[in-house]
CSV table of C-alpha atoms in Angstrom, one decimal:
chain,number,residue,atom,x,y,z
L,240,UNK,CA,-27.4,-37.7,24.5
L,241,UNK,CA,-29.1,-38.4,21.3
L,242,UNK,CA,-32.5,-37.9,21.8
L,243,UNK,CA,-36.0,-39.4,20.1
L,244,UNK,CA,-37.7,-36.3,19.2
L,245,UNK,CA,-36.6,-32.6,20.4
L,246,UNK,CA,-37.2,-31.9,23.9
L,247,UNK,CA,-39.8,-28.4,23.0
L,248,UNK,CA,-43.5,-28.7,24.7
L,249,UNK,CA,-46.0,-26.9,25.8
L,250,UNK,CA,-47.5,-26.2,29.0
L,251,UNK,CA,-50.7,-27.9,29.7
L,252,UNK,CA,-52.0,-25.4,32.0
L,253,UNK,CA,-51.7,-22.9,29.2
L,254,UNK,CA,-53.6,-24.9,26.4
L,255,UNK,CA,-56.2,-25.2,28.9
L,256,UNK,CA,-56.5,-21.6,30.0
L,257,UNK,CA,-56.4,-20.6,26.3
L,258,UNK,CA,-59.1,-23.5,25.0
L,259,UNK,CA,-62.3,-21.7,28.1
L,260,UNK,CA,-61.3,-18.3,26.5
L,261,UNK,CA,-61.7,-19.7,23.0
L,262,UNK,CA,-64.5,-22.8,23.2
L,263,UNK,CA,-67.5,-20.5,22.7
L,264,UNK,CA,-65.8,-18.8,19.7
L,265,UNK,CA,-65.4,-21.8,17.6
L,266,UNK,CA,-68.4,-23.5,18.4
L,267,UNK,CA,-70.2,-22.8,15.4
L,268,UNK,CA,-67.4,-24.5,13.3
L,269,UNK,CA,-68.5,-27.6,11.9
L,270,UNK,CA,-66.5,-30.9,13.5
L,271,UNK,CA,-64.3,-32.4,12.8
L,272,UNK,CA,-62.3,-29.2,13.1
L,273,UNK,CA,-58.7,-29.3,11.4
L,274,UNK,CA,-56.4,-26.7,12.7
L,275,UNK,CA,-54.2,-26.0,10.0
L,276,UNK,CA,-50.7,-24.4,11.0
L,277,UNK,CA,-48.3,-22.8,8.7
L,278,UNK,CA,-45.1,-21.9,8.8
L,279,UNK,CA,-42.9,-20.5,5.9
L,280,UNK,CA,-39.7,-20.7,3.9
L,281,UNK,CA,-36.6,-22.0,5.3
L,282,UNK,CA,-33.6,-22.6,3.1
L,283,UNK,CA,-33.1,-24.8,1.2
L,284,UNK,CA,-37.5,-25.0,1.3
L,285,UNK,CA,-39.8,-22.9,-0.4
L,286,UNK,CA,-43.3,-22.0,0.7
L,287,UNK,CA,-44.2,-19.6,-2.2
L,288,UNK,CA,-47.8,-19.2,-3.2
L,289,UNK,CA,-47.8,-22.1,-5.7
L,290,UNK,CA,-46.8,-24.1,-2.8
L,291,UNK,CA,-49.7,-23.0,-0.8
L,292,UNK,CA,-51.9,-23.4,-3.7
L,293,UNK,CA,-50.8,-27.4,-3.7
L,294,UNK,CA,-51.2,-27.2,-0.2
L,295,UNK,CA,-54.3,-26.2,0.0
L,296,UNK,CA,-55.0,-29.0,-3.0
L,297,UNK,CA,-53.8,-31.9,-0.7
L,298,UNK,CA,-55.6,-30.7,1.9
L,299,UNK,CA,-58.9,-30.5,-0.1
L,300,UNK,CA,-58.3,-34.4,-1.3
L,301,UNK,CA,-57.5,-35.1,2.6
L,302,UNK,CA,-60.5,-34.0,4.6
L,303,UNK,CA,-62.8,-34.7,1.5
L,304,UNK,CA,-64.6,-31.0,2.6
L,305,UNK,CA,-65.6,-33.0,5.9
L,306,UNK,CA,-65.6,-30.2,9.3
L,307,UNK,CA,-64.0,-27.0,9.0
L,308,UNK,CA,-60.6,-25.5,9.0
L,309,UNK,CA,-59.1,-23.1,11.2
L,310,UNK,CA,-56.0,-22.0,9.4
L,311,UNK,CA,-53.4,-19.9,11.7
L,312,UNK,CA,-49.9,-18.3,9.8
L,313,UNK,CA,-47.0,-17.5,12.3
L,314,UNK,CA,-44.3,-14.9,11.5
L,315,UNK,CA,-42.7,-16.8,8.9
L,316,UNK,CA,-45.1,-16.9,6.5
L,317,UNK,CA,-44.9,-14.5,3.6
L,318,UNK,CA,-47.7,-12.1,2.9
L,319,UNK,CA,-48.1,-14.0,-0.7
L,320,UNK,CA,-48.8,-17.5,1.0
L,321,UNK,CA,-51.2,-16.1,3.1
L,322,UNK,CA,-52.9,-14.3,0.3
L,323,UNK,CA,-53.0,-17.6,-1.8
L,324,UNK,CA,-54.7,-19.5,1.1
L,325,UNK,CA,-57.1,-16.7,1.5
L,326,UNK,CA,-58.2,-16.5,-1.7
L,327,UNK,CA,-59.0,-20.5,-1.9
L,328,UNK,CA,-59.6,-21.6,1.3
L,329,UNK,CA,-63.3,-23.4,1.4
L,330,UNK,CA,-66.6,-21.5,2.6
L,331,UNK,CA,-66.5,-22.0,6.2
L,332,UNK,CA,-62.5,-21.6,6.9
L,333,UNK,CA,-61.3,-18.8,9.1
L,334,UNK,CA,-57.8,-17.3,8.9
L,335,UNK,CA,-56.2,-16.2,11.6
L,336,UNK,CA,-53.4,-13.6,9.9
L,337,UNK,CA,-50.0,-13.3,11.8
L,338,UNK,CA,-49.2,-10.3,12.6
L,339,UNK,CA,-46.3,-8.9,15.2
L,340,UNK,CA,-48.7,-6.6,17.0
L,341,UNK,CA,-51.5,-9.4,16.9
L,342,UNK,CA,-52.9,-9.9,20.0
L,343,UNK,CA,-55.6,-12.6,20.8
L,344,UNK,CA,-53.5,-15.5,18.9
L,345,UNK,CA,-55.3,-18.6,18.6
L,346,UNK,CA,-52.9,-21.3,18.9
L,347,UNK,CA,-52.9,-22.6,22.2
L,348,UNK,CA,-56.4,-22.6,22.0
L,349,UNK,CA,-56.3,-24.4,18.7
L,350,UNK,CA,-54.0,-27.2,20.2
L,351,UNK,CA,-56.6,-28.0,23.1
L,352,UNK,CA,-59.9,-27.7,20.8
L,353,UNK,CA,-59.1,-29.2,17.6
L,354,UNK,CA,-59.7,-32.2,16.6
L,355,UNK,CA,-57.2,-32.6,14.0
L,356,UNK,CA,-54.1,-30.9,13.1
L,357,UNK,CA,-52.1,-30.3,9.8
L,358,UNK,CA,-48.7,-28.6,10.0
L,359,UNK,CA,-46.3,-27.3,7.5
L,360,UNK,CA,-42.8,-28.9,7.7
L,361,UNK,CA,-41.0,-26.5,8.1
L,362,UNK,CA,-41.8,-26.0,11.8
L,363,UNK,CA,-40.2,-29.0,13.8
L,364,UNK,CA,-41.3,-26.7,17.3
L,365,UNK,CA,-45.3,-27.4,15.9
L,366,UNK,CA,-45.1,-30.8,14.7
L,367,UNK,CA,-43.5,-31.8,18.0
L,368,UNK,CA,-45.9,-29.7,20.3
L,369,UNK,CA,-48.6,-30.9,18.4
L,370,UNK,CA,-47.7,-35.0,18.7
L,371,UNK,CA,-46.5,-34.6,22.4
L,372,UNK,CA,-50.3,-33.8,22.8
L,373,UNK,CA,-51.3,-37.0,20.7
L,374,UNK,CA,-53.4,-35.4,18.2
L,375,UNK,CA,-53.8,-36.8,15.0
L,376,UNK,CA,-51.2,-35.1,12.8
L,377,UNK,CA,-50.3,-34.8,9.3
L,378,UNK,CA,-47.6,-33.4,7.9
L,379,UNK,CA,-47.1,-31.1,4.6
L,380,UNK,CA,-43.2,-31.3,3.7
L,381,UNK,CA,-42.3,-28.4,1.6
L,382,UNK,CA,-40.3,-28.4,-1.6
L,383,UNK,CA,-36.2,-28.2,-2.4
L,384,UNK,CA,-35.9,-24.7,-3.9
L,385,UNK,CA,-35.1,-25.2,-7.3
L,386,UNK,CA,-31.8,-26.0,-9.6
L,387,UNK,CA,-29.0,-27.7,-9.0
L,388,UNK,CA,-26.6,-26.0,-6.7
L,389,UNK,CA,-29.3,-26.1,-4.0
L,390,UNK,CA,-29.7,-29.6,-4.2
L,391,UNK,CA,-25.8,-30.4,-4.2
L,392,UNK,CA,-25.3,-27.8,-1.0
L,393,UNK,CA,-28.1,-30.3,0.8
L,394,UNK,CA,-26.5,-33.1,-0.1
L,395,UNK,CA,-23.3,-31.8,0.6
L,396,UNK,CA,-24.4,-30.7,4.2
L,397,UNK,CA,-25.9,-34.0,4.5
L,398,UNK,CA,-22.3,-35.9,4.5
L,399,UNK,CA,-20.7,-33.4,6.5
L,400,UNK,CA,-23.7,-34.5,10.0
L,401,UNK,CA,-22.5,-36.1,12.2
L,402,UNK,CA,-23.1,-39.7,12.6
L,403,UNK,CA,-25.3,-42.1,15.3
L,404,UNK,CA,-22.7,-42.4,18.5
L,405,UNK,CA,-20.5,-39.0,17.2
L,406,UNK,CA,-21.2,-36.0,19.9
L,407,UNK,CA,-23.2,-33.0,18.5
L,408,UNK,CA,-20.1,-31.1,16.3
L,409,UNK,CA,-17.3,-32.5,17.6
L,410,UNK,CA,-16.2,-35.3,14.7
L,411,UNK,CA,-14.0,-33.9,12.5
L,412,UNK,CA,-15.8,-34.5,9.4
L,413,UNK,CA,-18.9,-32.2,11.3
L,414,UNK,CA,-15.7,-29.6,12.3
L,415,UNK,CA,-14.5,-29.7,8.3
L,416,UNK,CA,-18.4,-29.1,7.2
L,417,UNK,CA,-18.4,-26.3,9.6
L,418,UNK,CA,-15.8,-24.6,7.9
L,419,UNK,CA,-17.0,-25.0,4.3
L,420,UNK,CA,-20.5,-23.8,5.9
L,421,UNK,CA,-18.4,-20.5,7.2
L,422,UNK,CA,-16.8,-20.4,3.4
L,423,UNK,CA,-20.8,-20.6,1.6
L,424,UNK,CA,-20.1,-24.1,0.3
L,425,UNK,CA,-22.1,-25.9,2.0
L,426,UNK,CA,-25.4,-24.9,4.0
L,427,UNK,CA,-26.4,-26.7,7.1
L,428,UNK,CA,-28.6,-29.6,6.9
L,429,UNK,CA,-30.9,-29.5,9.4
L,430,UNK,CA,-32.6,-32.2,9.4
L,431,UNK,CA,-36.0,-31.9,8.9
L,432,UNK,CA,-36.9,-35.3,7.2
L,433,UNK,CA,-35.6,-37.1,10.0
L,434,UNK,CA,-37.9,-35.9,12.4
L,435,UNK,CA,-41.1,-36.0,10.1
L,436,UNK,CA,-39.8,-39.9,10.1
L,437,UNK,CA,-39.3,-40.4,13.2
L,438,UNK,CA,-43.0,-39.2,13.6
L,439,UNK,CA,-43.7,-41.6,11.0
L,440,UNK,CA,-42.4,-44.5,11.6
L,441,UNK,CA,-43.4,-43.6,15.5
L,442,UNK,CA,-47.4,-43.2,14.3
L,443,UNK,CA,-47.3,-39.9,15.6
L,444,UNK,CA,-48.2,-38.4,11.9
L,445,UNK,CA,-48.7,-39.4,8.7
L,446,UNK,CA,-47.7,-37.4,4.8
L,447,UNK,CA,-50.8,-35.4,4.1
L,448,UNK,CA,-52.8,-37.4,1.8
L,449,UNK,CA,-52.7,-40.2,3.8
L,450,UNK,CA,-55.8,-40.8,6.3
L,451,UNK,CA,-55.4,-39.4,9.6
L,452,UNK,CA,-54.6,-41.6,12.4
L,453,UNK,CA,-57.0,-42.9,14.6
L,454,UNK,CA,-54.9,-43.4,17.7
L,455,UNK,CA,-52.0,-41.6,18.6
L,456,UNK,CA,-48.7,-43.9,20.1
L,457,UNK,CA,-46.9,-43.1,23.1
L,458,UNK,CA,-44.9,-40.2,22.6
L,459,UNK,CA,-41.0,-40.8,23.3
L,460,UNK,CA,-39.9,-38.4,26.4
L,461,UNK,CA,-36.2,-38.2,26.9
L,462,UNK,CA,-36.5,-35.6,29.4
L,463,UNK,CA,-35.6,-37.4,32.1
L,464,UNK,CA,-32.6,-39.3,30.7
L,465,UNK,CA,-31.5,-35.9,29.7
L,466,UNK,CA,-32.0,-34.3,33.4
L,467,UNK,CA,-30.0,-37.3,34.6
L,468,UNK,CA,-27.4,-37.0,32.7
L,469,UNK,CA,-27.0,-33.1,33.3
L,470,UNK,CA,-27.0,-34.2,37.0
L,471,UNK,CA,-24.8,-36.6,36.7
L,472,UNK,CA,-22.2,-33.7,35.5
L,473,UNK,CA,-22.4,-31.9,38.2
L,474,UNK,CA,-22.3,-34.2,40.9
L,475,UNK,CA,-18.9,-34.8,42.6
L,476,UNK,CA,-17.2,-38.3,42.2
């Protein structure tokens, strides 16, 4: 089943539970309020902290200084990214620093109280949670690293995915990538621009840069083609 966007969510009761525990904290931000959610390097993309400092520079030329940020990191994010937001983020901001013995993390909280969202993307499980609630949404792709053997191992990758109609891994070109993956040839393309275009080109999201959108679409739900077709596995002919 080839599906529209991945299948990730969150629970509604949740958001809600988290956004009462969280409403009084943030009501002295300034609206609109712009969660800002970060993720951090995945190969072959770098988030270092010249990235973050362009970030944070589209960002500035996006919300013109209108509202307030509420920038969260998540366990991915490296200690110098989060230093380079710190150090420029507007009077106003809060940071919300990732740690793995944080407790109190506002994310959930963030997704049912802010107004508007900016993700890093690197994280497909954000962008997707984020549009499935029909938030306005933009996205920040990161960079290639550098050179070219990176470049050509993308590329590479990029021949060796399977094709619309071909099941998951089994064509043989996507069996012949595998093995050059297992050799360090090639790495893995996962495809990241294809969902931020399929957010898009669905006006789900827009590039950072552009203005937010006013209205968000439906969202595509394949969940119940995919529970039917699970069913339809396991029911006797």
């Amino acid at each position: 089943v080839r599906l529209s966007l991945p299948l990730m969510r969150v629970d509604p009761a949740r958001v809600a539970a988290a956004s009462v525990g969280w409403e009084e904290r943030l009501s002295d931000l300034s609206r609109p309020l712009t969660a800002v959610l970060v993720g951090g390097p995945t190969k072959p993309f770098v988030f270092d902290a010249a990235t973050a400092r362009a970030f944070l520079a589209a960002l500035h030329a996006t919300t013109e200084g209108a509202g307030s940020l509420f920038v969260t990191t998540s366990r991915r994010t490296p200690d110098e990214v989060t230093a380079a937001l710190e150090d420029a983020l507007p009077a106003g901001s809060r940071l919300y620093r990732w740690t793995p013995d944080a407790r109190d993390n506002p994310y959930l909280a963030l997704l049912g109280l802010a107004d508007r969202f900016v993700v890093t993307g690197d994280s497909v499980s954000m962008l997707v949670e984020v549009a499935r609630l029909r938030k306005p949404l933009a996205i920040f792709p990161l960079p290639v690293e550098p050179g070219v053997w990176p470049v050509m191992k993308k590329r590479l990758a990029d021949v060796f995915q399977p094709r619309a109609g071909e099941h998951a891994r089994g064509g043989a070109l996507a069996r012949l990538g595998d093995a050059l993956y297992d050799l360090g040839v090639v790495g893995y393309s996962r495809e990241f621009e294809a969902v931020h275009r399929a957010l898009i080109d669905s006006g789900l999201a827009v590039p950072l840069g552009e203005p937010f959108p006013s209205t968000a679409s439906d969202v595509p739900d394949d969940l119940p083609k995919v529970a039917e077709r699970i069913g339809a596995l396991f029911t006797p002919k």
